[in-house]
Coordinates of C-alpha atoms and ligand atoms in Angstrom, one line a residue:
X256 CA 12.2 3.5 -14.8
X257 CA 14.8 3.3 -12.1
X258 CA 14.7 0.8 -9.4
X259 CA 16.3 1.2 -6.6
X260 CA 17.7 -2.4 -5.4
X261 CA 15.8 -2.5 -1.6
X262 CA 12.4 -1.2 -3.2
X263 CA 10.0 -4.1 -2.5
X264 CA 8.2 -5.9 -6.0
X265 CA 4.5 -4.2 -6.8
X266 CA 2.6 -5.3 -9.7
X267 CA 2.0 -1.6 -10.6
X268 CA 4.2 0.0 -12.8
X269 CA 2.0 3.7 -13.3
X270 CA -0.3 4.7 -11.1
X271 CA -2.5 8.2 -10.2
X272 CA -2.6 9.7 -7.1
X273 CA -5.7 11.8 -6.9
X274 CA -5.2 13.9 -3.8
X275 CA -8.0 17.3 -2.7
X276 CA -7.1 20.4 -1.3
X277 CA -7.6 20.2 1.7
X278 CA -5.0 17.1 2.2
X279 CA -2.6 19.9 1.5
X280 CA -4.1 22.5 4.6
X281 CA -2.8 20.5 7.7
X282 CA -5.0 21.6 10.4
X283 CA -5.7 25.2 9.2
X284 CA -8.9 25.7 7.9
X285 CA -7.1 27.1 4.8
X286 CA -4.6 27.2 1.8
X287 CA -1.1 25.6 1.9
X288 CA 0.6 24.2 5.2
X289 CA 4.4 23.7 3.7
X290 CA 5.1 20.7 6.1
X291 CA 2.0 18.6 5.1
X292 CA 2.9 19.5 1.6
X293 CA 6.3 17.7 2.5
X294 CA 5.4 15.4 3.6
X295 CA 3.0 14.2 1.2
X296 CA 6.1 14.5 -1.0
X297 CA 8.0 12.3 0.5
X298 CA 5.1 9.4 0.7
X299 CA 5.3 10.3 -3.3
X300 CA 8.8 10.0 -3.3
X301 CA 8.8 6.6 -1.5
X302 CA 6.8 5.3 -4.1
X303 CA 8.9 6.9 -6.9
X304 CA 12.1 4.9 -5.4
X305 CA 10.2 1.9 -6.1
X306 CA 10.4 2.3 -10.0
X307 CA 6.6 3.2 -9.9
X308 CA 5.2 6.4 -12.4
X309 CA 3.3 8.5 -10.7
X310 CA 1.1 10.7 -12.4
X311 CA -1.0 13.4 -9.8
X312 CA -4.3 15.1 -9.6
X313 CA -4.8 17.7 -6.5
X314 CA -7.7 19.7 -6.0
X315 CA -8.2 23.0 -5.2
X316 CA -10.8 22.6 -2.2
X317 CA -8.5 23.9 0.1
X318 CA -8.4 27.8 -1.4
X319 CA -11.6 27.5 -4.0
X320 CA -14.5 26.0 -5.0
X321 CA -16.9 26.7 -8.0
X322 CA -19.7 25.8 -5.6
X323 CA -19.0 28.1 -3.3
X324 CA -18.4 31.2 -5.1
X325 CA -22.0 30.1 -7.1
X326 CA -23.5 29.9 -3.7
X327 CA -22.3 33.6 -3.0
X328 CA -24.0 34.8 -5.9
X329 CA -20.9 34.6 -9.0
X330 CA -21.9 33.3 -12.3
X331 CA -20.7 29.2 -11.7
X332 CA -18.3 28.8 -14.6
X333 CA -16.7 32.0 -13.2
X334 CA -16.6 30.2 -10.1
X335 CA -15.4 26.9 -11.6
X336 CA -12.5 28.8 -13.2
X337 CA -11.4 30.0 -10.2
X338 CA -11.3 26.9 -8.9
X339 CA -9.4 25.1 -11.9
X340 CA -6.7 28.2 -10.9
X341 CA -6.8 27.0 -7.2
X342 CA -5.6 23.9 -8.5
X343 CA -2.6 25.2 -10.4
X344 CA -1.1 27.1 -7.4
X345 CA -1.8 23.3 -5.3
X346 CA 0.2 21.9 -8.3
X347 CA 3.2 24.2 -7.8
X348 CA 3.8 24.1 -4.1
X349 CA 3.6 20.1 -4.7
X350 CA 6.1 20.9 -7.4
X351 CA 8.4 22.7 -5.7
X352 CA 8.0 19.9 -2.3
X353 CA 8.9 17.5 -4.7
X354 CA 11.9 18.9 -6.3
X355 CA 13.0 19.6 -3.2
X356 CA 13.6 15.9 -2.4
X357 CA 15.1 15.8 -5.5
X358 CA 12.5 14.5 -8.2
X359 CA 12.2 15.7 -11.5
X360 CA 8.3 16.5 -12.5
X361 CA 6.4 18.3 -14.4
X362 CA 2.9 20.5 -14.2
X363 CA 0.6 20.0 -16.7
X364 CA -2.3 22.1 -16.7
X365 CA -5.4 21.6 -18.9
X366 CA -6.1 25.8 -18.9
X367 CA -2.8 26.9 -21.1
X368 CA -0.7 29.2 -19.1
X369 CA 2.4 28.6 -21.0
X370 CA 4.5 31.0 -18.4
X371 CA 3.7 28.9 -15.4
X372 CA 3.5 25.3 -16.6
X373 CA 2.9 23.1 -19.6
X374 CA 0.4 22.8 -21.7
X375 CA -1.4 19.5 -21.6
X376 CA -0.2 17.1 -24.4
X377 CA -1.2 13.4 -23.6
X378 CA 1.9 12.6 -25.7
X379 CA 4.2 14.6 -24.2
X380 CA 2.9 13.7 -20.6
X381 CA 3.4 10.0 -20.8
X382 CA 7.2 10.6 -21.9
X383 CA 7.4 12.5 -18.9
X384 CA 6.1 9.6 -17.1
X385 CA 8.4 7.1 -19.4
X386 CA 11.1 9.2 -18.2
X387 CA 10.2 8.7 -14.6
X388 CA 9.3 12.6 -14.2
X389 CA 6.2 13.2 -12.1
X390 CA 3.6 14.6 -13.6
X391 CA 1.3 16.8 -11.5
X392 CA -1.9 17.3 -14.2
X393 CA -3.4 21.0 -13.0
X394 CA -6.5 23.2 -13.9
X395 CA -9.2 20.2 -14.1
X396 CA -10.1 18.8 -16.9
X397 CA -10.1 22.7 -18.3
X398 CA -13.9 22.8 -18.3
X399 CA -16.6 23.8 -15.5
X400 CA -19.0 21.8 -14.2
X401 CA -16.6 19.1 -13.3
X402 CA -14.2 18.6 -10.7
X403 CA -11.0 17.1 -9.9
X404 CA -12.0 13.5 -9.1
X405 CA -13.6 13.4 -12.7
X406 CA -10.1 15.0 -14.0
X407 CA -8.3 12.5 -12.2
X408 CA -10.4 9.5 -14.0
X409 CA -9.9 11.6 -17.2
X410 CA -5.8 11.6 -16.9
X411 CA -5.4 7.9 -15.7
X412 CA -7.1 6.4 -18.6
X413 CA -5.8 8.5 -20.9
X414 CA -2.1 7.8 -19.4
X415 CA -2.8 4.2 -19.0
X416 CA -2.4 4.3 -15.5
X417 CA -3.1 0.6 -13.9
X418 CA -5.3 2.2 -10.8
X419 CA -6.8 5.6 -9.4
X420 CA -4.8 5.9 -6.0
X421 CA -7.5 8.1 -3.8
X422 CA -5.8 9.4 -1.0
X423 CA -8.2 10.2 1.9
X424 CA -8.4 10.6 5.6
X425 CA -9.9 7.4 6.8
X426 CA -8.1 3.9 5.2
X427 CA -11.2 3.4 3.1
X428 CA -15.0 3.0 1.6
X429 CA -17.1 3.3 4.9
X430 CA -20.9 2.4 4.4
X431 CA -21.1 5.4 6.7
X432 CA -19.2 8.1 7.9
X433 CA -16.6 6.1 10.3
X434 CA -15.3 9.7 11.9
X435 CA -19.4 10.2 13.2
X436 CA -20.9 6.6 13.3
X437 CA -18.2 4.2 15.8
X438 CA -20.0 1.3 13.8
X439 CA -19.2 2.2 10.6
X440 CA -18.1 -1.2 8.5
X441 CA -15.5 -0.7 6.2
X442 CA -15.4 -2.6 2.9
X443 CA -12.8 -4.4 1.3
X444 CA -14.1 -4.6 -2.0
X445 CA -16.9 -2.9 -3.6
X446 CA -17.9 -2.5 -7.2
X447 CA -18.3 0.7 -8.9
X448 CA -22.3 0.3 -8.9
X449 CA -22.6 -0.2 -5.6
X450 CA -20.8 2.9 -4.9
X451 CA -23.2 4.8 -6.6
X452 CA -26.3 3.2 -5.7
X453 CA -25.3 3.8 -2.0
X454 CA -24.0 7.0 -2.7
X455 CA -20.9 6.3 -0.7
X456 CA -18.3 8.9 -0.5
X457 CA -15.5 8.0 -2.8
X458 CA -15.6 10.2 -5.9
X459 CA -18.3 12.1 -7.5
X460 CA -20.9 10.1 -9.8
X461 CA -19.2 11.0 -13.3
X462 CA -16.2 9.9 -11.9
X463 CA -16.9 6.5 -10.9
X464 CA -18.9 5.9 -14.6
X465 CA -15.9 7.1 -16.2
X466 CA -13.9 4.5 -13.9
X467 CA -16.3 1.6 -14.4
X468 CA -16.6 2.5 -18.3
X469 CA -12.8 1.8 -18.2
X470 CA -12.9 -0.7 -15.8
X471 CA -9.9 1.4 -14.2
X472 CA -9.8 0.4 -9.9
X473 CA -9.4 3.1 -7.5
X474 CA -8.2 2.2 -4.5
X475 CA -9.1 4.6 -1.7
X476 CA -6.5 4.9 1.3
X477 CA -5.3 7.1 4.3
X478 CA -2.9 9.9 3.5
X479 CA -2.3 10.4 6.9
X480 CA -0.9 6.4 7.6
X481 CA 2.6 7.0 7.1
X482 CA 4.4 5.0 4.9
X483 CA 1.2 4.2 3.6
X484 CA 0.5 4.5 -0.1
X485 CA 4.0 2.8 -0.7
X486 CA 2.8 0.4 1.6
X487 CA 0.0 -0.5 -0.4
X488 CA 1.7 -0.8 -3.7
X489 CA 4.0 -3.3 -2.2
X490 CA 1.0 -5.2 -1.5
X491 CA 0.2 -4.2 2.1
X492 CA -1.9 -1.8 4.3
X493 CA -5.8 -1.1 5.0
X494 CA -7.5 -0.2 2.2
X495 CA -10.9 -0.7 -0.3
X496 CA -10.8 -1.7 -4.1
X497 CA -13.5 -0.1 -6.0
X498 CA -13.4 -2.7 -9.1
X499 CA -16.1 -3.9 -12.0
Ligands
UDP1909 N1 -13.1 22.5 -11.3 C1 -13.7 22.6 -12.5 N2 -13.5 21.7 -13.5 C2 -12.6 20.7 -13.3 C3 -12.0 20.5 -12.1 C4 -12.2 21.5 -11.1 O1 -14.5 23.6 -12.7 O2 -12.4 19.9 -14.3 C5 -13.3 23.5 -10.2 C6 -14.5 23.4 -9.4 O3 -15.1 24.7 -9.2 C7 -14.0 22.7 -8.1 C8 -12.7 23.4 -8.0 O4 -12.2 23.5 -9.3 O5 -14.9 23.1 -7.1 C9 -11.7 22.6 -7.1 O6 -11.7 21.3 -7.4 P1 -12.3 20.2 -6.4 O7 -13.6 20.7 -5.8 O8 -12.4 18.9 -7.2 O9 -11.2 20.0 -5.4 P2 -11.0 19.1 -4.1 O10 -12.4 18.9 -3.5 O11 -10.5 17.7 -4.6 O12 -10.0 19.8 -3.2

């Protein structure tokens, strides 16, 4: 790890950011907007000059999903698939932002396309991360039926990550949705069952058991707070713990 002398102290040392689609669309209703790529980027990067690992999960809302290509009358694992590849061309653009500012990373992808990207090797993934490489973990968890958030509880247990870094558009767990309902009362703290029993909008149901099983927190923040998520790993900013 390299630490860059100003870069405040943070208790985390490897983290996951999990981020979807459409974080990566700006305000088109569609596909890649290059300067929000960036600039997500550079909140990674910010957090990378800390010394911190970063490993990444981004969706693929933003050009595909399985769901929706069911709903039009496709077979859903076709659909799913499509979605997984969705992912992979998410994973690239944020690859390419990132090397951009100079990073060195690495795209993983759980669907072999050996041309494109690596394979996914959990060995050979947490050297990347030893070696303070980003690694942006593409295609899913290589199976239909599930979806990114699930992928992204998948990869941070398996890498050992310390937390689930949920990157959102509001700075937190609301008990209901806070851009619709002015009253909705953000939580600080809430536990993993509670989340489900409430059916509050963090991550889908398999991926909050796989969290609690693993007791592994995700912390849910805004992407669009600037300075933000390194904010938050220096121990400041708005934002809920989902713990045990
Ligand atoms: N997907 C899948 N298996 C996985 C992960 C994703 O089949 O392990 C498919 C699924 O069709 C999903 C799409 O990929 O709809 C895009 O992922 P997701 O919906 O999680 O993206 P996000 O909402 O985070 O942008």
């Amino acid at each position: 790890m390299t630490e860059t002398a100003a870069a405040p102290a943070t208790k985390y040392s490897r983290v996951l950011l999990k981020i979807s689609g459409e974080a990566l669309m700006g305000d088109q209703g569609y596909g890649l907007h290059p300067p929000t790529v960036a600039r997500i980027a550079a909140e990674v990067k910010s957090v990378h000059d800390m010394g911190v690992e970063i490993a990444m999960v981004i969706g693929g809302g933003n050009i595909f999903r399985g769901l929706q290509g069911s709903a039009q009358g496709m077979e859903r694992a076709t659909a799913d698939y499509m979605g997984m590849l969705a992912t992979v061309m998410n994973a690239l653009a944020m690859q390419a932002a990132l090397e951009d500012l100079k990073i060195h990373t690495r795209v993983i992808s759980a669907i072999p396309m050996d041309q494109v990207c690596e394979p996914y090797i959990r060995r050979r993934a947490i050297r990347h991360l030893e070696k303070s490489r980003v690694v942006i973990f593409a295609a899913g968890t290589g199976n239909p039926y599930f979806t990114t958030d699930t992928a992204a509880t998948l990869r941070a247990n398996e890498m050992g990550c310390q937390a689930i870094f949920k990157g959102t558009k509001v700075d937190g767990v609301y008990d209901k949705d806070p851009k619709k309902n002015p009253d909705a009362k953000r939580y600080d703290r809430v536990t993993y069952d509670e989340v489900l029993q409430k059916h509050l909008a963090v991550m889908d149901a398999s991926a909050i058991a796989l969290a609690r099983d693993n007791a592994l927190p995700i912390i849910v923040f805004s992407l669009d707070e600037p300075g933000g998520f390194r904010g938050i790993l220096a121990g400041q900013g708005t934002y809920t713990t989902v713990h045990p």
